Amino acid sequence: MSLLTIAWHSYRGGVGKSLLAVNTAVMLAQLHKKVMIVDFDLRAPSLQTYFQDFSENIDFNRNKSSFTDFLIGASSPEDVIQKTDLVNLEFAISDIEILQKTSKIRTKLSQSGEGKFLAKLFEFIRYCNKMNYDYLLIDCMPGVTFRSLDALVAADQIIVVTRPLKSEIKGLKLMKSECYSKLEGARLTAVMNQVETQKDLNFTPSEHDISIINENIEKISSVLREKPLIPILYTFHRIPFVTERIYIMEEPNHPFSQFIKEFCDLSFKEWEMSKKGSK
Amino acid sequence: MTNDKINDSLLKEILTEIRKITHQIIEVNGSLKNLTQSLLISPYITPLSATDLNESKDQEIPSSLDIIRLQEHRPGIFQTYKTIQKKDGWVSSQEIAETTTRSRGLESRYLTYLADQGFVIKKRIKSKTDSRATEVLYKIVGVDE
């Protein structure tokens, strides 16, 4: 099997999973890899935001089925996959309609047994493998939910995204002991995101706040170092005004694009090795 | 009075015997628990209630929590489960072993356990190479043929 499934997960929401996952997906496609990215955050999908300005051919008006339709058995994988201007990059969005009270999909989702979604996710992975995708990136729901566990169980590689916040310290500790440690054989790495630097600031932060952030970084790193070790692969520094965009495509010289390139340079070799190992 | 004393001592004796029996029951119960635990943990022992061949039950599809629980009971089985999930259709323990690079015997025991727990279904077919021999194939629950 040459497909590598990478789940992007975090304890809390808002840590930047989608931004990092989408930009990494584009970077991998630029490296001539066939990439699929799926929005598996059924509670608050956001992938469409990134792709809406990316290609004129993308259909967000329900003429194209969503990944949610596939999960409830209403569509085939072919029906939910959308193409982009990049030949090697395809994606599947989740349904925002699920959030509405009148949603028929939501009723169906709540009626189905929990196991069916894991089975469907594995079906999608088998499809991607058959269609010779190199990478399947799954943008997960944060925290512990049945859907986030589905993605973690199915993934070959898990990237834990964290931020230097106090709540992350206990949260990550809990996630490690109750969840990540039980995913035997899964390769776990972490990225620290939105780490503050004092550059570009027009005021001087208080010593107190600086010490809190530094303490949080140290404590989070220490939690990740405990067994089972989750190495921090990369630290993304916070860049002011970075928003939901595909920087790697639209602004290759943007500092965020540079970070993504560095991150991919570090990860790519390991990922390719994993692919060879899983053949 | 004498009768009352006799009754009292008799009751005490009965109570002592009941206590002894209770202790013995607790000990037997503990031994049974240990025995059950060893059957669950060791991959080298086939569970007593192994699924009958050719049996294809209408089963609930296991959830991710079931998978995590399964791994807690039998470390090492997660890899077998994930490998069979990524294969299309029916597969043999040999095919799983080739992917996991573990022994066919170990994969066979894990697959039997997965079948017993309702994660996979299994069937026996006639071997293509030897007309008298049969081969066991496995398929994940919830996958259409």
Coordinates of C-alpha atoms in Angstrom, one line a residue:
Chain A
M1 CA 0.0 0.0 0.0
S2 CA 1.6 3.3 -1.1
L3 CA -1.1 5.6 0.4
L4 CA -0.1 7.5 3.6
T5 CA -3.1 8.7 5.7
I6 CA -2.2 11.6 7.9
A7 CA -4.7 12.8 10.5
W8 CA -4.3 16.4 11.8
H9 CA -5.6 16.4 15.3
S10 CA -5.6 18.7 18.4
Y11 CA -7.0 18.8 21.9
R12 CA -8.7 22.1 21.3
G13 CA -10.2 23.9 18.3
G14 CA -8.7 27.0 16.8
V15 CA -5.1 25.8 16.9
G16 CA -4.6 26.1 13.1
K17 CA -5.1 22.5 12.0
S18 CA -7.0 23.3 8.8
L19 CA -4.6 26.1 7.8
L20 CA -1.6 23.9 8.3
A21 CA -3.2 20.8 6.6
V22 CA -4.4 22.7 3.5
N23 CA -1.1 24.4 2.9
T24 CA 0.8 21.2 3.5
A25 CA -1.6 19.5 1.0
V26 CA -0.8 22.1 -1.7
M27 CA 2.9 21.8 -0.9
L28 CA 2.8 18.0 -1.4
A29 CA 0.9 18.5 -4.7
Q30 CA 3.6 20.9 -5.8
L31 CA 6.1 18.1 -5.1
H32 CA 4.2 16.0 -7.7
K33 CA 2.4 13.9 -5.2
K34 CA -1.2 12.9 -5.7
V35 CA -3.0 14.4 -2.7
M36 CA -6.5 14.2 -1.3
I37 CA -7.6 16.3 1.6
V38 CA -10.8 15.6 3.5
D39 CA -12.7 17.8 5.9
F40 CA -13.7 15.4 8.7
D41 CA -14.7 18.2 11.1
L42 CA -18.4 17.5 10.7
R43 CA -19.3 19.8 13.5
A44 CA -17.7 22.9 12.1
P45 CA -16.4 22.3 8.5
S46 CA -14.1 24.9 7.1
L47 CA -12.2 23.5 4.1
Q48 CA -14.6 25.2 1.6
T49 CA -13.3 28.6 2.9
Y50 CA -9.8 27.8 1.7
F51 CA -10.9 26.5 -1.7
Q52 CA -13.6 28.9 -2.7
D53 CA -11.2 31.3 -4.3
F54 CA -8.9 28.6 -5.5
S55 CA -10.7 27.4 -8.5
E56 CA -13.7 28.5 -10.6
N57 CA -14.6 24.9 -11.2
I58 CA -15.3 24.1 -7.6
D59 CA -19.0 23.6 -6.8
F60 CA -20.2 24.6 -3.3
N61 CA -23.9 24.8 -4.3
R62 CA -25.0 21.3 -3.4
N63 CA -24.7 20.2 -7.0
K64 CA -21.7 18.2 -5.8
S65 CA -22.2 15.8 -3.0
S66 CA -20.2 16.3 0.2
F67 CA -18.2 13.9 2.3
T68 CA -21.0 13.8 4.7
D69 CA -23.2 12.3 2.0
F70 CA -20.6 9.6 1.4
L71 CA -20.5 8.9 5.2
I72 CA -24.3 8.3 5.3
G73 CA -24.1 6.1 2.2
A74 CA -25.9 8.5 -0.1
S75 CA -22.9 9.1 -2.4
S76 CA -19.9 7.2 -3.8
P77 CA -16.3 8.5 -3.3
E78 CA -16.2 9.7 -6.9
D79 CA -19.3 11.9 -6.3
V80 CA -17.7 13.8 -3.4
I81 CA -14.2 14.4 -4.7
Q82 CA -13.6 17.9 -6.2
K83 CA -10.8 18.8 -8.5
T84 CA -8.7 21.9 -8.2
D85 CA -6.5 23.9 -10.6
L86 CA -3.6 21.8 -9.3
V87 CA -3.7 18.5 -11.2
N88 CA -2.4 16.5 -8.2
L89 CA -4.7 18.0 -5.6
E90 CA -8.3 17.0 -4.9
F91 CA -10.5 17.5 -1.9
A92 CA -13.8 16.6 -0.3
I93 CA -15.7 19.1 1.9
S94 CA -18.2 18.3 4.6
D95 CA -21.7 19.6 4.7
I96 CA -22.5 22.8 6.5
E97 CA -26.1 21.9 6.1
I98 CA -25.6 19.3 8.9
L99 CA -25.6 22.2 11.3
Q100 CA -29.2 23.3 10.4
K101 CA -32.1 22.0 12.4
T102 CA -34.0 20.9 9.3
S103 CA -31.0 19.0 8.0
K104 CA -32.1 15.5 6.7
I105 CA -28.4 14.5 6.8
R106 CA -28.2 15.2 10.5
T107 CA -31.2 13.0 11.2
K108 CA -29.5 10.2 9.2
L109 CA -26.2 10.7 11.0
S110 CA -27.8 10.5 14.4
Q111 CA -29.7 7.3 13.3
S112 CA -26.6 5.4 12.1
G113 CA -24.5 3.2 14.4
E114 CA -21.2 4.8 15.3
G115 CA -19.2 1.9 13.7
K116 CA -20.7 2.7 10.2
F117 CA -18.7 5.9 9.9
L118 CA -15.4 4.2 10.7
A119 CA -16.2 1.5 8.1
K120 CA -17.0 4.3 5.5
L121 CA -13.8 6.1 6.3
F122 CA -11.8 2.9 5.7
E123 CA -13.8 2.4 2.5
F124 CA -12.6 5.9 1.4
I125 CA -9.0 5.0 2.3
R126 CA -9.3 1.8 0.2
Y127 CA -10.7 3.9 -2.7
C128 CA -7.8 6.4 -2.4
N129 CA -5.3 3.6 -2.4
K130 CA -6.9 2.0 -5.5
M131 CA -6.8 5.4 -7.3
N132 CA -3.1 5.7 -6.5
Y133 CA -3.2 8.7 -4.3
D134 CA 0.1 9.2 -2.4
Y135 CA -1.4 11.2 0.5
L136 CA -4.7 11.4 2.2
L137 CA -4.9 14.3 4.7
I138 CA -7.7 14.2 7.2
D139 CA -8.6 17.5 8.9
C140 CA -10.1 16.1 12.2
M141 CA -12.6 17.3 14.7
P142 CA -10.7 18.5 17.8
G143 CA -10.8 16.6 21.2
V144 CA -12.3 13.2 21.8
T145 CA -15.4 12.5 19.7
F146 CA -16.4 9.4 17.8
R147 CA -15.4 11.1 14.6
S148 CA -12.0 12.2 15.7
L149 CA -11.3 8.7 17.1
D150 CA -12.3 7.3 13.7
A151 CA -9.7 9.4 12.0
L152 CA -7.1 8.6 14.6
V153 CA -7.7 4.8 14.4
A154 CA -7.6 4.9 10.6
A155 CA -4.5 7.1 10.2
D156 CA -0.9 5.9 9.6
Q157 CA 0.5 9.2 10.8
I158 CA -1.0 11.6 13.4
I159 CA 0.1 15.2 13.6
V160 CA -0.9 16.7 16.9
V161 CA -1.2 20.5 16.6
T162 CA -0.9 22.4 19.8
R163 CA -0.6 26.1 21.0
P164 CA 1.2 27.4 24.0
L165 CA -1.9 27.8 26.2
K166 CA -2.2 26.6 29.8
S167 CA -5.3 24.5 28.9
E168 CA -3.2 22.5 26.4
I169 CA -0.9 21.2 29.2
K170 CA -3.5 19.1 31.0
G171 CA -5.5 18.5 27.8
L172 CA -2.5 17.0 26.0
K173 CA -1.6 14.9 29.0
L174 CA -5.1 13.5 29.0
M175 CA -5.1 12.9 25.3
K176 CA -1.8 11.0 25.6
S177 CA -2.8 8.7 28.4
E178 CA -6.3 8.0 27.3
C179 CA -6.1 8.2 23.5
Y180 CA -2.8 8.5 21.6
S181 CA -1.0 5.9 23.7
K182 CA -3.7 3.3 22.7
L183 CA -3.2 3.8 19.0
E184 CA -0.7 1.0 18.6
G185 CA 1.6 1.4 15.6
A186 CA 0.5 4.9 14.7
R187 CA 3.3 7.4 14.2
L188 CA 2.8 10.5 16.3
T189 CA 4.5 13.8 15.8
A190 CA 3.5 17.3 17.1
V191 CA 3.7 20.8 15.8
M192 CA 3.6 23.8 18.1
N193 CA 1.7 26.6 16.4
Q194 CA 1.2 30.3 16.9
V195 CA 4.2 30.7 19.1
E196 CA 4.6 34.4 19.8
T197 CA 7.7 36.3 18.9
Q198 CA 8.2 39.9 19.8
K199 CA 8.9 41.0 16.3
D200 CA 6.3 43.0 14.5
L201 CA 4.7 44.2 17.7
N202 CA 4.2 47.9 18.3
F203 CA 4.0 47.5 22.1
T204 CA 6.1 45.7 24.7
P205 CA 4.3 42.7 26.2
S206 CA 4.4 42.5 30.0
E207 CA 7.1 40.3 31.5
H208 CA 4.4 38.4 33.3
D209 CA 2.7 37.4 30.0
I210 CA 6.0 36.5 28.4
S211 CA 6.9 34.2 31.4
I212 CA 3.5 32.5 31.2
I213 CA 3.8 31.7 27.5
N214 CA 7.4 30.5 28.0
E215 CA 6.3 28.3 30.9
N216 CA 3.4 26.9 28.9
I217 CA 5.8 26.0 26.0
E218 CA 8.1 24.3 28.4
K219 CA 5.3 22.4 30.1
I220 CA 3.7 21.3 26.9
S221 CA 7.1 20.2 25.5
S222 CA 7.6 18.2 28.7
V223 CA 4.2 16.5 28.4
L224 CA 5.0 15.5 24.8
R225 CA 8.4 14.2 25.9
E226 CA 6.8 11.8 28.4
K227 CA 6.2 8.2 27.3
P228 CA 4.9 7.6 24.6
L229 CA 7.2 10.3 23.2
I230 CA 5.6 12.6 20.7
P231 CA 8.4 14.6 19.1
I232 CA 7.8 18.2 18.2
L233 CA 8.7 18.3 14.6
Y234 CA 8.3 22.0 14.0
T235 CA 7.4 25.3 15.7
F236 CA 5.3 27.7 13.7
H237 CA 5.8 31.2 15.0
R238 CA 2.7 33.4 15.0
I239 CA 2.5 35.7 12.0
P240 CA 0.1 38.7 12.4
F241 CA -2.9 38.8 10.1
V242 CA -2.5 35.3 8.7
T243 CA -5.9 34.1 7.7
E244 CA -7.7 31.2 6.0
R245 CA -5.8 31.2 2.8
I246 CA -3.6 29.0 0.7
Y247 CA -0.4 31.0 1.1
I248 CA 1.8 28.4 -0.4
M249 CA 0.0 28.9 -3.7
E250 CA -1.1 32.5 -3.6
E251 CA 2.0 34.0 -1.9
P252 CA 4.9 31.7 -2.1
N253 CA 7.2 34.3 -0.5
H254 CA 5.0 35.0 2.5
P255 CA 6.7 34.1 5.8
F256 CA 4.0 31.5 6.5
S257 CA 4.7 29.8 3.1
Q258 CA 8.4 29.7 4.2
F259 CA 7.4 28.0 7.4
I260 CA 5.3 25.4 5.5
K261 CA 8.2 24.7 3.2
E262 CA 10.5 24.2 6.1
F263 CA 8.0 21.9 7.8
C264 CA 7.5 19.9 4.7
D265 CA 11.2 19.6 4.1
L266 CA 11.5 18.1 7.6
S267 CA 8.5 15.8 7.3
F268 CA 8.6 14.7 3.7
K269 CA 11.5 12.3 4.0
E270 CA 9.9 10.6 7.0
W271 CA 6.5 10.4 5.3
E272 CA 8.0 8.9 2.1
M273 CA 9.9 6.3 4.3
S274 CA 6.6 5.4 6.0
K275 CA 5.0 4.9 2.6
K276 CA 7.7 2.5 1.6
G277 CA 7.4 0.7 4.9
S278 CA 3.7 0.2 4.6
K279 CA 3.9 -1.3 1.1
Chain B
M1 CA -32.0 -23.6 78.6
T2 CA -30.0 -26.6 77.6
N3 CA -31.8 -26.8 74.2
D4 CA -31.2 -23.1 73.7
K5 CA -27.5 -23.6 74.3
I6 CA -27.4 -26.5 71.9
N7 CA -29.2 -24.4 69.3
D8 CA -26.7 -21.5 69.8
S9 CA -23.6 -23.7 69.4
L10 CA -25.2 -25.4 66.3
L11 CA -25.9 -22.0 64.8
K12 CA -22.4 -20.9 65.5
E13 CA -21.0 -24.0 63.7
I14 CA -23.3 -23.5 60.8
L15 CA -22.2 -19.9 60.6
T16 CA -18.5 -20.9 60.6
E17 CA -19.2 -23.4 57.8
I18 CA -21.0 -20.8 55.8
R19 CA -18.0 -18.4 56.2
K20 CA -15.6 -21.2 55.0
I21 CA -17.8 -21.9 52.0
T22 CA -18.0 -18.1 51.2
H23 CA -14.1 -17.9 51.3
Q24 CA -13.8 -20.9 49.0
I25 CA -16.3 -19.4 46.6
I26 CA -14.3 -16.2 46.5
E27 CA -11.1 -18.1 45.8
V28 CA -12.7 -20.1 43.0
N29 CA -14.1 -16.9 41.6
G30 CA -10.7 -15.3 41.6
S31 CA -9.1 -18.3 39.9
L32 CA -11.8 -18.2 37.2
K33 CA -11.2 -14.5 36.6
N34 CA -7.5 -15.1 36.2
L35 CA -8.1 -18.0 33.8
T36 CA -10.5 -15.8 31.7
Q37 CA -7.9 -13.0 31.7
S38 CA -5.1 -15.3 30.5
L39 CA -7.4 -16.5 27.6
L40 CA -8.1 -12.9 26.6
I41 CA -4.6 -11.7 26.8
S42 CA -2.5 -14.4 25.3
P43 CA -2.5 -14.4 21.5
Y44 CA -1.3 -18.0 21.6
I45 CA -4.6 -19.4 23.0
T46 CA -7.6 -19.7 20.8
P47 CA -10.7 -18.5 22.7
L48 CA -13.0 -21.3 23.7
S49 CA -16.0 -19.8 22.0
A50 CA -14.3 -19.3 18.6
T51 CA -16.7 -18.4 15.8
D52 CA -17.9 -21.3 13.7
L53 CA -16.6 -21.4 10.2
N54 CA -18.9 -20.2 7.4
E55 CA -20.9 -18.3 9.9
S56 CA -21.8 -14.8 8.7
K57 CA -23.8 -13.2 11.5
D58 CA -25.7 -9.9 11.1
Q59 CA -23.5 -7.9 13.4
E60 CA -23.2 -4.4 14.6
I61 CA -20.2 -2.7 12.9
P62 CA -17.5 -2.1 15.5
S63 CA -16.8 1.6 16.4
S64 CA -13.4 3.2 16.9
L65 CA -13.9 2.8 20.7
D66 CA -14.4 -0.9 20.2
I67 CA -11.1 -1.0 18.3
I68 CA -9.2 0.9 21.1
R69 CA -10.8 -1.5 23.7
L70 CA -9.7 -4.5 21.6
Q71 CA -6.1 -3.3 21.5
E72 CA -6.2 -2.9 25.3
H73 CA -7.2 -6.5 25.7
R74 CA -4.8 -7.9 23.1
P75 CA -1.7 -5.8 22.3
G76 CA -0.5 -6.3 18.8
I77 CA -3.9 -7.0 17.2
F78 CA -4.4 -3.3 16.1
Q79 CA -1.9 -3.9 13.2
T80 CA -3.8 -6.9 12.0
Y81 CA -7.1 -5.0 12.2
K82 CA -5.7 -2.0 10.2
T83 CA -4.1 -4.2 7.6
I84 CA -7.3 -6.2 6.9
Q85 CA -9.3 -2.9 6.8
K86 CA -7.1 -1.7 4.0
K87 CA -7.5 -4.8 1.9
D88 CA -10.3 -5.3 -0.6
G89 CA -12.6 -8.4 -0.2
W90 CA -11.6 -11.7 1.3
V91 CA -8.0 -12.2 2.4
S92 CA -6.0 -15.1 4.0
S93 CA -3.8 -14.9 7.1
Q94 CA -0.9 -15.4 4.7
E95 CA -1.7 -12.1 2.9
I96 CA -2.0 -10.3 6.2
A97 CA 1.3 -11.8 7.4
E98 CA 3.1 -10.6 4.2
T99 CA 2.0 -7.0 4.9
T100 CA 2.6 -7.0 8.7
T101 CA 5.9 -9.0 8.3
R102 CA 4.8 -11.2 11.3
S103 CA 4.3 -14.9 11.3
R104 CA 1.2 -16.4 9.5
G105 CA 0.4 -18.4 12.7
L106 CA 0.2 -15.3 14.8
E107 CA -1.9 -13.4 12.2
S108 CA -4.2 -16.4 12.0
R109 CA -4.7 -16.4 15.8
Y110 CA -5.3 -12.6 15.8
L111 CA -7.8 -13.0 12.9
T112 CA -9.6 -15.8 14.8
Y113 CA -9.9 -13.6 17.8
L114 CA -11.1 -10.7 15.6
A115 CA -13.8 -13.1 14.2
D116 CA -14.8 -14.2 17.7
Q117 CA -15.2 -10.6 18.7
G118 CA -17.3 -9.7 15.7
F119 CA -14.7 -7.5 13.8
V120 CA -14.2 -9.8 10.9
I121 CA -16.1 -12.7 9.3
K122 CA -14.5 -15.8 8.1
K123 CA -15.2 -18.6 5.6
R124 CA -13.5 -21.8 4.6
I125 CA -13.0 -22.5 0.9
K126 CA -11.5 -25.4 -1.0
S127 CA -7.8 -24.9 -1.6
K128 CA -6.8 -24.2 -5.3
T129 CA -3.6 -26.1 -5.0
D130 CA -4.8 -29.2 -3.0
S131 CA -8.2 -30.6 -3.7
R132 CA -8.4 -32.2 -0.2
A133 CA -7.2 -29.1 1.7
T134 CA -9.2 -26.1 2.7
E135 CA -8.3 -22.5 3.2
V136 CA -9.8 -19.9 5.6
L137 CA -10.5 -16.4 4.3
Y138 CA -11.4 -13.3 6.3
K139 CA -13.2 -10.1 5.6
I140 CA -13.9 -7.0 7.6
V141 CA -17.4 -6.6 9.0
G142 CA -19.4 -3.9 7.1
V143 CA -17.6 -4.3 3.8
D144 CA -19.7 -5.3 0.8
E145 CA -18.4 -8.1 -1.4

